[in-house]
Structure formats: structure tokens, C-alpha cells
Amino acid sequence: MKRISFIVFFLLLIITILYYFTNNNNIKTNTTSSENIEVYYPSYNITKLDNYIDSFVEEIIKLHKQEYNGAKLYLDYDIDVDNKNIHTTFYTYIENENILKTNITKITYNKINKEIIKDNEILVTSNNYDFINNRIIDKDKKLVALTFDDGPSYNTMKIVDILKKYNSTATFFVVGQKVDKYKNTIKYLSDNNMEIANHTYTHKLLSKLDETSILKEIKDTQEAIYKITNTYPTLFRPSYGTVSSKLKRISPMPIIIWNLDTLDWKHHNSKKIANKILSNVSDGDIILMHDTYTASRNAVEIVIPKLKEQGYEIVSVSELFYYKNVVPINGKYYGYIK
Ligand code: ZN
């Protein structure tokens, strides 16, 4: 009998603790919204923490009204609770003319000593972060654009996966006549925010073609890509990178060449390709590779972490134009963007 009452007591104790525990974690989301503001923040039923968060949110809204008049403000949060701490990471997005500025602030409440720590570390540098094409870019870093010619190929999606792994993107200059065969790859490029650009339809030497045929090479490729992605590419690279005065005169798009050639087609040696990049790269460079070779893919895997160590963000050519404040002009040719 004594044993049973002990078990009953014990069970009741557990139920009480569980009830208290779940009730105590019944986190409520508060909302403030107006035309320009959409704000979500939690309250925990812990007066000290809730007051702290309330005044944090008030401060953000006040600051936004003072400094970013007209821009949109979004604030929401991510909660992580463990035995000792409640971590609330706030994400503040300020949107102005298609640019999102992101601030990240972590507020940690220690359940044992009831202290609050606000982590400003990320906030300090985050003023220079941009949110673009689903990636966060540090605008203080050097920029480099990797470009891949002559695809799509069996290799292309694998390169995309490597780029994604490192929060990076690239520009793929595709050959129009391959587009239909690699529909899924084109879709994969576009779904993963890679830039698809025009590299002629048949990869003929353009200097041997008349004006009408050159324009047809460009237009047919534009249409083939549009059919799959619903978007027209905005950049053109002539086959073999040959630019004539005729091409400059008639090109309906900016002409993108490169200033760092990996010669991957010649070497098929991933270490050599990677070394060529790492010992020559500088801010604003456009690097030529081919997504048609496995050695090039392996070189990407070597080179991206090292470029990041050297302080580079890996961007598309269009992003390079954007961050270097250069407006691309049709018919003009660019080997780098500084
Ligand atoms: Zn080519």
C-alpha cells in the first residue's frame, strides 16, 4: 500500500512539473503592423525578459522611423531554448528599393541567474550586409565572379550544389542548342538563383557570320532559355570570346569577356586550375571556367573555401555590376568590373 501511494505521488509530481513546464513555455507572439512595419516578437511570461524585449522592439521601431523614413521594416525571431538559457535571435530586415538590410541580434536570458545578455557582435558588421537572391552578402568584402561556359552538361548541377554549399552563386553562359536537352538543368540553375546568360546558339565563330546570323544566334538562345525559366538573360558572351567592332555595334546586350582564364579545357587538372585562380585573383575579376569538365568542378570545390578565406564573396556577373555601381551598357564589352 505504501508503495502504491508513493507511485501515485510520484506520478502526480511528474504531471505537475510537466504542466508547469509546458505552461511556462507557452510562448506568445506579439504583432505590430502598419503600412511600413511588420513586427513579430515573443513574450515568455517572464517579466524581466518580456520587458527587455518590449523595449528592444520599441527602440528598433523608433530608430527605423528616424533613420529609414519610407523604407519597410520587418522584424521576426527564432527561439532556441535549452536547460539554462532562452535564446531569442531577432532578424531585422529593412527593405528599400529591392535591397534588404539585415541586422541580427541575439538576446539570451539565463534561467538560473536571471540575467540577460544582448549579443551585439553580429549587429556591428551587419549594417553592411545585403540580402540578395536568397543569399547574404557582406558588402565590405572583395568580389569575384566565377563564370562557366559551354554548358549545360552532366556536370552543371554538381557545380551548383558546391556553390550552394558555400552560399555562393555564378554565371553560366549556356549554348542555346543544348538548352532543350538539359531542360532540368536549366530549371535547376534558375531555381537555385544561379545566373543564366547567353553564349550563342551553335557556338560558331561569330566573325565568320553576317549581322543577321549573329543576331539570330543571340535571339534563338534567349528564346530557348525564356521558354524554361520565363526570364530573358541580360548578359552575352560570344563563342571563343571574340569581340569585333561589328559585334559591339549590333549586340543587343552587354558583352562579357573575362580577365582571368583558368585554361581548364587545356589542363584538366583541378589543382592547377585552383592555383591559377588563387595566385592571380583580385577584386572585381571575372574568371573563365567550363562547367563541362569534372576537373573544373573539383577545382570549384577547392577554390571557393580558399577565396572566402582570402576575403572574397563569390557573386554573379550581374551582382558584380550591381555592387560595383556599374550600369551595363548594350554593345559595350567588359573583361572585369572594378
Ligand atoms: Zn564557349
PDB file of N, CA, C and O in Angstrom, residues 53-117:
ATOM      1  N   ILE A  53      12.570  42.692 -24.001  1.00  0.00           N
ATOM      2  CA  ILE A  53      12.241  42.528 -25.421  1.00  0.00           C
ATOM      3  C   ILE A  53      11.334  43.664 -25.905  1.00  0.00           C
ATOM      4  O   ILE A  53      11.543  44.235 -26.977  1.00  0.00           O
ATOM      5  N   ASP A  54      10.333  44.014 -25.077  1.00  0.00           N
ATOM      6  CA  ASP A  54       9.438  45.128 -25.433  1.00  0.00           C
ATOM      7  C   ASP A  54      10.226  46.396 -25.729  1.00  0.00           C
ATOM      8  O   ASP A  54       9.971  47.083 -26.725  1.00  0.00           O
ATOM      9  N   SER A  55      11.193  46.714 -24.862  1.00  0.00           N
ATOM     10  CA  SER A  55      11.916  47.962 -25.089  1.00  0.00           C
ATOM     11  C   SER A  55      12.885  47.827 -26.263  1.00  0.00           C
ATOM     12  O   SER A  55      13.133  48.798 -26.981  1.00  0.00           O
ATOM     13  N   PHE A  56      13.408  46.616 -26.497  1.00  0.00           N
ATOM     14  CA  PHE A  56      14.246  46.382 -27.687  1.00  0.00           C
ATOM     15  C   PHE A  56      13.452  46.658 -28.966  1.00  0.00           C
ATOM     16  O   PHE A  56      13.903  47.358 -29.867  1.00  0.00           O
ATOM     17  N   VAL A  57      12.225  46.107 -28.999  1.00  0.00           N
ATOM     18  CA  VAL A  57      11.378  46.277 -30.189  1.00  0.00           C
ATOM     19  C   VAL A  57      10.997  47.750 -30.376  1.00  0.00           C
ATOM     20  O   VAL A  57      11.053  48.289 -31.481  1.00  0.00           O
ATOM     21  N   GLU A  58      10.639  48.400 -29.267  1.00  0.00           N
ATOM     22  CA  GLU A  58      10.296  49.831 -29.326  1.00  0.00           C
ATOM     23  C   GLU A  58      11.445  50.649 -29.905  1.00  0.00           C
ATOM     24  O   GLU A  58      11.251  51.536 -30.730  1.00  0.00           O
ATOM     25  N   GLU A  59      12.659  50.319 -29.439  1.00  0.00           N
ATOM     26  CA  GLU A  59      13.866  51.023 -29.881  1.00  0.00           C
ATOM     27  C   GLU A  59      14.083  50.836 -31.390  1.00  0.00           C
ATOM     28  O   GLU A  59      14.395  51.797 -32.105  1.00  0.00           O
ATOM     29  N   ILE A  60      13.889  49.599 -31.863  1.00  0.00           N
ATOM     30  CA  ILE A  60      14.052  49.299 -33.304  1.00  0.00           C
ATOM     31  C   ILE A  60      13.067  50.144 -34.120  1.00  0.00           C
ATOM     32  O   ILE A  60      13.434  50.762 -35.122  1.00  0.00           O
ATOM     33  N   ILE A  61      11.814  50.165 -33.683  1.00  0.00           N
ATOM     34  CA  ILE A  61      10.784  50.904 -34.424  1.00  0.00           C
ATOM     35  C   ILE A  61      11.100  52.395 -34.430  1.00  0.00           C
ATOM     36  O   ILE A  61      11.001  53.071 -35.459  1.00  0.00           O
ATOM     37  N   LYS A  62      11.543  52.908 -33.281  1.00  0.00           N
ATOM     38  CA  LYS A  62      11.877  54.324 -33.166  1.00  0.00           C
ATOM     39  C   LYS A  62      13.039  54.674 -34.100  1.00  0.00           C
ATOM     40  O   LYS A  62      12.991  55.646 -34.852  1.00  0.00           O
ATOM     41  N   LEU A  63      14.062  53.848 -34.061  1.00  0.00           N
ATOM     42  CA  LEU A  63      15.249  54.050 -34.900  1.00  0.00           C
ATOM     43  C   LEU A  63      14.888  54.012 -36.390  1.00  0.00           C
ATOM     44  O   LEU A  63      15.369  54.814 -37.183  1.00  0.00           O
ATOM     45  N   HIS A  64      14.011  53.073 -36.720  1.00  0.00           N
ATOM     46  CA  HIS A  64      13.587  52.936 -38.102  1.00  0.00           C
ATOM     47  C   HIS A  64      12.868  54.189 -38.575  1.00  0.00           C
ATOM     48  O   HIS A  64      13.096  54.687 -39.677  1.00  0.00           O
ATOM     49  N   LYS A  65      11.996  54.717 -37.716  1.00  0.00           N
ATOM     50  CA  LYS A  65      11.253  55.933 -38.084  1.00  0.00           C
ATOM     51  C   LYS A  65      12.185  57.113 -38.283  1.00  0.00           C
ATOM     52  O   LYS A  65      11.986  57.943 -39.159  1.00  0.00           O
ATOM     53  N   GLN A  66      13.252  57.171 -37.441  1.00  0.00           N
ATOM     54  CA  GLN A  66      14.182  58.302 -37.535  1.00  0.00           C
ATOM     55  C   GLN A  66      15.085  58.194 -38.760  1.00  0.00           C
ATOM     56  O   GLN A  66      15.330  59.168 -39.447  1.00  0.00           O
ATOM     57  N   GLU A  67      15.625  56.973 -39.001  1.00  0.00           N
ATOM     58  CA  GLU A  67      16.705  56.862 -39.985  1.00  0.00           C
ATOM     59  C   GLU A  67      16.279  56.340 -41.345  1.00  0.00           C
ATOM     60  O   GLU A  67      16.960  56.570 -42.327  1.00  0.00           O
ATOM     61  N   TYR A  68      15.207  55.582 -41.387  1.00  0.00           N
ATOM     62  CA  TYR A  68      14.843  54.952 -42.662  1.00  0.00           C
ATOM     63  C   TYR A  68      13.438  55.338 -43.067  1.00  0.00           C
ATOM     64  O   TYR A  68      12.592  54.493 -43.317  1.00  0.00           O
ATOM     65  N   ASN A  69      13.186  56.593 -43.115  1.00  0.00           N
ATOM     66  CA  ASN A  69      11.844  57.039 -43.451  1.00  0.00           C
ATOM     67  C   ASN A  69      11.446  56.547 -44.835  1.00  0.00           C
ATOM     68  O   ASN A  69      12.160  56.762 -45.803  1.00  0.00           O
ATOM     69  N   GLY A  70      10.332  55.851 -44.925  1.00  0.00           N
ATOM     70  CA  GLY A  70       9.869  55.370 -46.226  1.00  0.00           C
ATOM     71  C   GLY A  70      10.226  53.921 -46.488  1.00  0.00           C
ATOM     72  O   GLY A  70       9.550  53.242 -47.241  1.00  0.00           O
ATOM     73  N   ALA A  71      11.309  53.438 -45.857  1.00  0.00           N
ATOM     74  CA  ALA A  71      11.685  52.034 -46.062  1.00  0.00           C
ATOM     75  C   ALA A  71      10.759  51.135 -45.251  1.00  0.00           C
ATOM     76  O   ALA A  71      10.136  51.566 -44.293  1.00  0.00           O
ATOM     77  N   LYS A  72      10.691  49.863 -45.664  1.00  0.00           N
ATOM     78  CA  LYS A  72       9.847  48.930 -44.931  1.00  0.00           C
ATOM     79  C   LYS A  72      10.667  48.211 -43.857  1.00  0.00           C
ATOM     80  O   LYS A  72      11.840  47.907 -44.067  1.00  0.00           O
ATOM     81  N   LEU A  73      10.024  47.961 -42.753  1.00  0.00           N
ATOM     82  CA  LEU A  73      10.699  47.263 -41.659  1.00  0.00           C
ATOM     83  C   LEU A  73      10.009  45.937 -41.373  1.00  0.00           C
ATOM     84  O   LEU A  73       8.792  45.882 -41.209  1.00  0.00           O
ATOM     85  N   TYR A  74      10.776  44.861 -41.369  1.00  0.00           N
ATOM     86  CA  TYR A  74      10.264  43.570 -40.933  1.00  0.00           C
ATOM     87  C   TYR A  74      11.143  43.083 -39.788  1.00  0.00           C
ATOM     88  O   TYR A  74      12.367  43.184 -39.860  1.00  0.00           O
ATOM     89  N   LEU A  75      10.497  42.592 -38.752  1.00  0.00           N
ATOM     90  CA  LEU A  75      11.275  42.009 -37.666  1.00  0.00           C
ATOM     91  C   LEU A  75      10.618  40.698 -37.248  1.00  0.00           C
ATOM     92  O   LEU A  75       9.415  40.671 -37.002  1.00  0.00           O
ATOM     93  N   ASP A  76      11.388  39.646 -37.242  1.00  0.00           N
ATOM     94  CA  ASP A  76      10.860  38.434 -36.615  1.00  0.00           C
ATOM     95  C   ASP A  76      11.978  37.687 -35.902  1.00  0.00           C
ATOM     96  O   ASP A  76      13.077  38.236 -35.750  1.00  0.00           O
ATOM     97  N   TYR A  77      11.721  36.488 -35.448  1.00  0.00           N
ATOM     98  CA  TYR A  77      12.649  35.898 -34.490  1.00  0.00           C
ATOM     99  C   TYR A  77      12.726  34.388 -34.597  1.00  0.00           C
ATOM    100  O   TYR A  77      11.881  33.734 -35.198  1.00  0.00           O
ATOM    101  N   ASP A  78      13.764  33.860 -33.976  1.00  0.00           N
ATOM    102  CA  ASP A  78      13.996  32.409 -33.935  1.00  0.00           C
ATOM    103  C   ASP A  78      14.369  32.064 -32.487  1.00  0.00           C
ATOM    104  O   ASP A  78      15.290  32.651 -31.932  1.00  0.00           O
ATOM    105  N   ILE A  79      13.630  31.128 -31.897  1.00  0.00           N
ATOM    106  CA  ILE A  79      13.840  30.793 -30.483  1.00  0.00           C
ATOM    107  C   ILE A  79      14.622  29.496 -30.340  1.00  0.00           C
ATOM    108  O   ILE A  79      14.409  28.543 -31.071  1.00  0.00           O
ATOM    109  N   ASP A  80      15.546  29.486 -29.377  1.00  0.00           N
ATOM    110  CA  ASP A  80      16.280  28.264 -29.070  1.00  0.00           C
ATOM    111  C   ASP A  80      16.360  28.153 -27.543  1.00  0.00           C
ATOM    112  O   ASP A  80      16.989  28.978 -26.887  1.00  0.00           O
ATOM    113  N   VAL A  81      15.681  27.147 -26.983  1.00  0.00           N
ATOM    114  CA  VAL A  81      15.636  27.006 -25.521  1.00  0.00           C
ATOM    115  C   VAL A  81      16.409  25.766 -25.092  1.00  0.00           C
ATOM    116  O   VAL A  81      16.230  24.697 -25.665  1.00  0.00           O
ATOM    117  N   ASP A  82      17.302  25.923 -24.128  1.00  0.00           N
ATOM    118  CA  ASP A  82      17.916  24.739 -23.525  1.00  0.00           C
ATOM    119  C   ASP A  82      17.706  24.791 -22.013  1.00  0.00           C
ATOM    120  O   ASP A  82      16.937  25.606 -21.509  1.00  0.00           O
ATOM    121  N   ASN A  83      18.401  23.936 -21.278  1.00  0.00           N
ATOM    122  CA  ASN A  83      18.168  23.867 -19.828  1.00  0.00           C
ATOM    123  C   ASN A  83      18.481  25.162 -19.097  1.00  0.00           C
ATOM    124  O   ASN A  83      17.806  25.526 -18.145  1.00  0.00           O
ATOM    125  N   LYS A  84      19.507  25.845 -19.568  1.00  0.00           N
ATOM    126  CA  LYS A  84      19.946  27.041 -18.848  1.00  0.00           C
ATOM    127  C   LYS A  84      19.439  28.340 -19.450  1.00  0.00           C
ATOM    128  O   LYS A  84      19.228  29.308 -18.749  1.00  0.00           O
ATOM    129  N   ASN A  85      19.287  28.357 -20.777  1.00  0.00           N
ATOM    130  CA  ASN A  85      19.068  29.639 -21.461  1.00  0.00           C
ATOM    131  C   ASN A  85      17.862  29.657 -22.383  1.00  0.00           C
ATOM    132  O   ASN A  85      17.475  28.629 -22.924  1.00  0.00           O
ATOM    133  N   ILE A  86      17.322  30.857 -22.549  1.00  0.00           N
ATOM    134  CA  ILE A  86      16.378  31.099 -23.641  1.00  0.00           C
ATOM    135  C   ILE A  86      17.075  32.059 -24.602  1.00  0.00           C
ATOM    136  O   ILE A  86      17.373  33.196 -24.244  1.00  0.00           O
ATOM    137  N   HIS A  87      17.368  31.583 -25.794  1.00  0.00           N
ATOM    138  CA  HIS A  87      17.988  32.445 -26.802  1.00  0.00           C
ATOM    139  C   HIS A  87      16.903  32.928 -27.759  1.00  0.00           C
ATOM    140  O   HIS A  87      16.171  32.123 -28.316  1.00  0.00           O
ATOM    141  N   THR A  88      16.823  34.223 -27.943  1.00  0.00           N
ATOM    142  CA  THR A  88      15.920  34.763 -28.959  1.00  0.00           C
ATOM    143  C   THR A  88      16.775  35.528 -29.965  1.00  0.00           C
ATOM    144  O   THR A  88      17.409  36.515 -29.613  1.00  0.00           O
ATOM    145  N   THR A  89      16.811  35.031 -31.196  1.00  0.00           N
ATOM    146  CA  THR A  89      17.580  35.731 -32.229  1.00  0.00           C
ATOM    147  C   THR A  89      16.616  36.550 -33.075  1.00  0.00           C
ATOM    148  O   THR A  89      15.689  36.004 -33.679  1.00  0.00           O
ATOM    149  N   PHE A  90      16.821  37.841 -33.061  1.00  0.00           N
ATOM    150  CA  PHE A  90      15.941  38.737 -33.825  1.00  0.00           C
ATOM    151  C   PHE A  90      16.556  39.053 -35.178  1.00  0.00           C
ATOM    152  O   PHE A  90      17.745  39.353 -35.277  1.00  0.00           O
ATOM    153  N   TYR A  91      15.734  39.005 -36.194  1.00  0.00           N
ATOM    154  CA  TYR A  91      16.160  39.361 -37.546  1.00  0.00           C
ATOM    155  C   TYR A  91      15.418  40.632 -37.953  1.00  0.00           C
ATOM    156  O   TYR A  91      14.193  40.643 -38.003  1.00  0.00           O
ATOM    157  N   THR A  92      16.159  41.671 -38.181  1.00  0.00           N
ATOM    158  CA  THR A  92      15.563  42.925 -38.608  1.00  0.00           C
ATOM    159  C   THR A  92      15.893  43.145 -40.074  1.00  0.00           C
ATOM    160  O   THR A  92      17.060  43.180 -40.448  1.00  0.00           O
ATOM    161  N   TYR A  93      14.887  43.250 -40.884  1.00  0.00           N
ATOM    162  CA  TYR A  93      15.098  43.498 -42.306  1.00  0.00           C
ATOM    163  C   TYR A  93      14.564  44.883 -42.653  1.00  0.00           C
ATOM    164  O   TYR A  93      13.420  45.204 -42.336  1.00  0.00           O
ATOM    165  N   ILE A  94      15.403  45.680 -43.278  1.00  0.00           N
ATOM    166  CA  ILE A  94      14.953  46.987 -43.739  1.00  0.00           C
ATOM    167  C   ILE A  94      15.009  46.984 -45.267  1.00  0.00           C
ATOM    168  O   ILE A  94      16.076  46.823 -45.857  1.00  0.00           O
ATOM    169  N   GLU A  95      13.844  47.104 -45.872  1.00  0.00           N
ATOM    170  CA  GLU A  95      13.760  46.970 -47.317  1.00  0.00           C
ATOM    171  C   GLU A  95      13.559  48.322 -47.965  1.00  0.00           C
ATOM    172  O   GLU A  95      12.640  49.049 -47.626  1.00  0.00           O
ATOM    173  N   ASN A  96      14.449  48.627 -48.879  1.00  0.00           N
ATOM    174  CA  ASN A  96      14.353  49.886 -49.596  1.00  0.00           C
ATOM    175  C   ASN A  96      14.778  49.658 -51.034  1.00  0.00           C
ATOM    176  O   ASN A  96      15.900  49.239 -51.289  1.00  0.00           O
ATOM    177  N   GLU A  97      13.908  49.913 -51.962  1.00  0.00           N
ATOM    178  CA  GLU A  97      14.217  49.725 -53.381  1.00  0.00           C
ATOM    179  C   GLU A  97      14.883  48.382 -53.656  1.00  0.00           C
ATOM    180  O   GLU A  97      15.979  48.301 -54.193  1.00  0.00           O
ATOM    181  N   ASN A  98      14.218  47.328 -53.268  1.00  0.00           N
ATOM    182  CA  ASN A  98      14.658  45.951 -53.530  1.00  0.00           C
ATOM    183  C   ASN A  98      15.925  45.520 -52.798  1.00  0.00           C
ATOM    184  O   ASN A  98      16.488  44.479 -53.085  1.00  0.00           O
ATOM    185  N   ILE A  99      16.396  46.343 -51.892  1.00  0.00           N
ATOM    186  CA  ILE A  99      17.554  45.919 -51.099  1.00  0.00           C
ATOM    187  C   ILE A  99      17.095  45.653 -49.675  1.00  0.00           C
ATOM    188  O   ILE A  99      16.345  46.430 -49.095  1.00  0.00           O
ATOM    189  N   LEU A 100      17.518  44.540 -49.143  1.00  0.00           N
ATOM    190  CA  LEU A 100      17.192  44.236 -47.754  1.00  0.00           C
ATOM    191  C   LEU A 100      18.447  44.357 -46.916  1.00  0.00           C
ATOM    192  O   LEU A 100      19.441  43.699 -47.180  1.00  0.00           O
ATOM    193  N   LYS A 101      18.402  45.229 -45.918  1.00  0.00           N
ATOM    194  CA  LYS A 101      19.493  45.270 -44.954  1.00  0.00           C
ATOM    195  C   LYS A 101      19.113  44.366 -43.798  1.00  0.00           C
ATOM    196  O   LYS A 101      17.984  44.424 -43.319  1.00  0.00           O
ATOM    197  N   THR A 102      20.012  43.547 -43.376  1.00  0.00           N
ATOM    198  CA  THR A 102      19.689  42.586 -42.339  1.00  0.00           C
ATOM    199  C   THR A 102      20.509  42.855 -41.077  1.00  0.00           C
ATOM    200  O   THR A 102      21.731  42.948 -41.159  1.00  0.00           O
ATOM    201  N   ASN A 103      19.838  42.983 -39.972  1.00  0.00           N
ATOM    202  CA  ASN A 103      20.531  43.030 -38.686  1.00  0.00           C
ATOM    203  C   ASN A 103      20.140  41.806 -37.873  1.00  0.00           C
ATOM    204  O   ASN A 103      18.987  41.406 -37.868  1.00  0.00           O
ATOM    205  N   ILE A 104      21.119  41.234 -37.211  1.00  0.00           N
ATOM    206  CA  ILE A 104      20.843  40.055 -36.392  1.00  0.00           C
ATOM    207  C   ILE A 104      21.253  40.349 -34.953  1.00  0.00           C
ATOM    208  O   ILE A 104      22.384  40.755 -34.705  1.00  0.00           O
ATOM    209  N   THR A 105      20.323  40.200 -34.033  1.00  0.00           N
ATOM    210  CA  THR A 105      20.594  40.478 -32.624  1.00  0.00           C
ATOM    211  C   THR A 105      20.165  39.293 -31.778  1.00  0.00           C
ATOM    212  O   THR A 105      19.041  38.813 -31.913  1.00  0.00           O
ATOM    213  N   LYS A 106      21.054  38.837 -30.935  1.00  0.00           N
ATOM    214  CA  LYS A 106      20.718  37.682 -30.098  1.00  0.00           C
ATOM    215  C   LYS A 106      20.556  38.128 -28.647  1.00  0.00           C
ATOM    216  O   LYS A 106      21.473  38.717 -28.071  1.00  0.00           O
ATOM    217  N   ILE A 107      19.377  37.846 -28.092  1.00  0.00           N
ATOM    218  CA  ILE A 107      19.124  38.175 -26.688  1.00  0.00           C
ATOM    219  C   ILE A 107      19.019  36.863 -25.905  1.00  0.00           C
ATOM    220  O   ILE A 107      18.189  36.010 -26.210  1.00  0.00           O
ATOM    221  N   THR A 108      19.906  36.711 -24.940  1.00  0.00           N
ATOM    222  CA  THR A 108      19.956  35.457 -24.173  1.00  0.00           C
ATOM    223  C   THR A 108      19.554  35.699 -22.725  1.00  0.00           C
ATOM    224  O   THR A 108      20.085  36.589 -22.065  1.00  0.00           O
ATOM    225  N   TYR A 109      18.592  34.923 -22.252  1.00  0.00           N
ATOM    226  CA  TYR A 109      18.138  35.009 -20.863  1.00  0.00           C
ATOM    227  C   TYR A 109      18.603  33.769 -20.128  1.00  0.00           C
ATOM    228  O   TYR A 109      18.278  32.639 -20.523  1.00  0.00           O
ATOM    229  N   ASN A 110      19.374  33.964 -19.083  1.00  0.00           N
ATOM    230  CA  ASN A 110      19.846  32.838 -18.283  1.00  0.00           C
ATOM    231  C   ASN A 110      18.821  32.521 -17.208  1.00  0.00           C
ATOM    232  O   ASN A 110      18.542  33.338 -16.330  1.00  0.00           O
ATOM    233  N   LYS A 111      18.238  31.314 -17.281  1.00  0.00           N
ATOM    234  CA  LYS A 111      17.125  30.972 -16.392  1.00  0.00           C
ATOM    235  C   LYS A 111      17.578  30.797 -14.943  1.00  0.00           C
ATOM    236  O   LYS A 111      16.782  30.900 -14.027  1.00  0.00           O
ATOM    237  N   ILE A 112      18.870  30.529 -14.744  1.00  0.00           N
ATOM    238  CA  ILE A 112      19.353  30.289 -13.377  1.00  0.00           C
ATOM    239  C   ILE A 112      19.654  31.601 -12.655  1.00  0.00           C
ATOM    240  O   ILE A 112      19.087  31.886 -11.607  1.00  0.00           O
ATOM    241  N   ASN A 113      20.500  32.441 -13.261  1.00  0.00           N
ATOM    242  CA  ASN A 113      20.805  33.710 -12.570  1.00  0.00           C
ATOM    243  C   ASN A 113      19.928  34.873 -13.059  1.00  0.00           C
ATOM    244  O   ASN A 113      20.099  36.004 -12.624  1.00  0.00           O
ATOM    245  N   LYS A 114      18.983  34.565 -13.962  1.00  0.00           N
ATOM    246  CA  LYS A 114      18.005  35.527 -14.463  1.00  0.00           C
ATOM    247  C   LYS A 114      18.644  36.784 -15.086  1.00  0.00           C
ATOM    248  O   LYS A 114      18.123  37.887 -14.992  1.00  0.00           O
ATOM    249  N   GLU A 115      19.789  36.555 -15.699  1.00  0.00           N
ATOM    250  CA  GLU A 115      20.470  37.675 -16.349  1.00  0.00           C
ATOM    251  C   GLU A 115      20.210  37.675 -17.852  1.00  0.00           C
ATOM    252  O   GLU A 115      19.981  36.625 -18.449  1.00  0.00           O
ATOM    253  N   ILE A 116      20.266  38.870 -18.418  1.00  0.00           N
ATOM    254  CA  ILE A 116      20.038  38.994 -19.865  1.00  0.00           C
ATOM    255  C   ILE A 116      21.321  39.483 -20.531  1.00  0.00           C
ATOM    256  O   ILE A 116      21.947  40.438 -20.072  1.00  0.00           O
ATOM    257  N   ILE A 117      21.703  38.808 -21.613  1.00  0.00           N
ATOM    258  CA  ILE A 117      22.867  39.258 -22.385  1.00  0.00           C
ATOM    259  C   ILE A 117      22.412  39.538 -23.811  1.00  0.00           C
ATOM    260  O   ILE A 117      21.748  38.715 -24.437  1.00  0.00           O
TER     261      ILE A 117
END
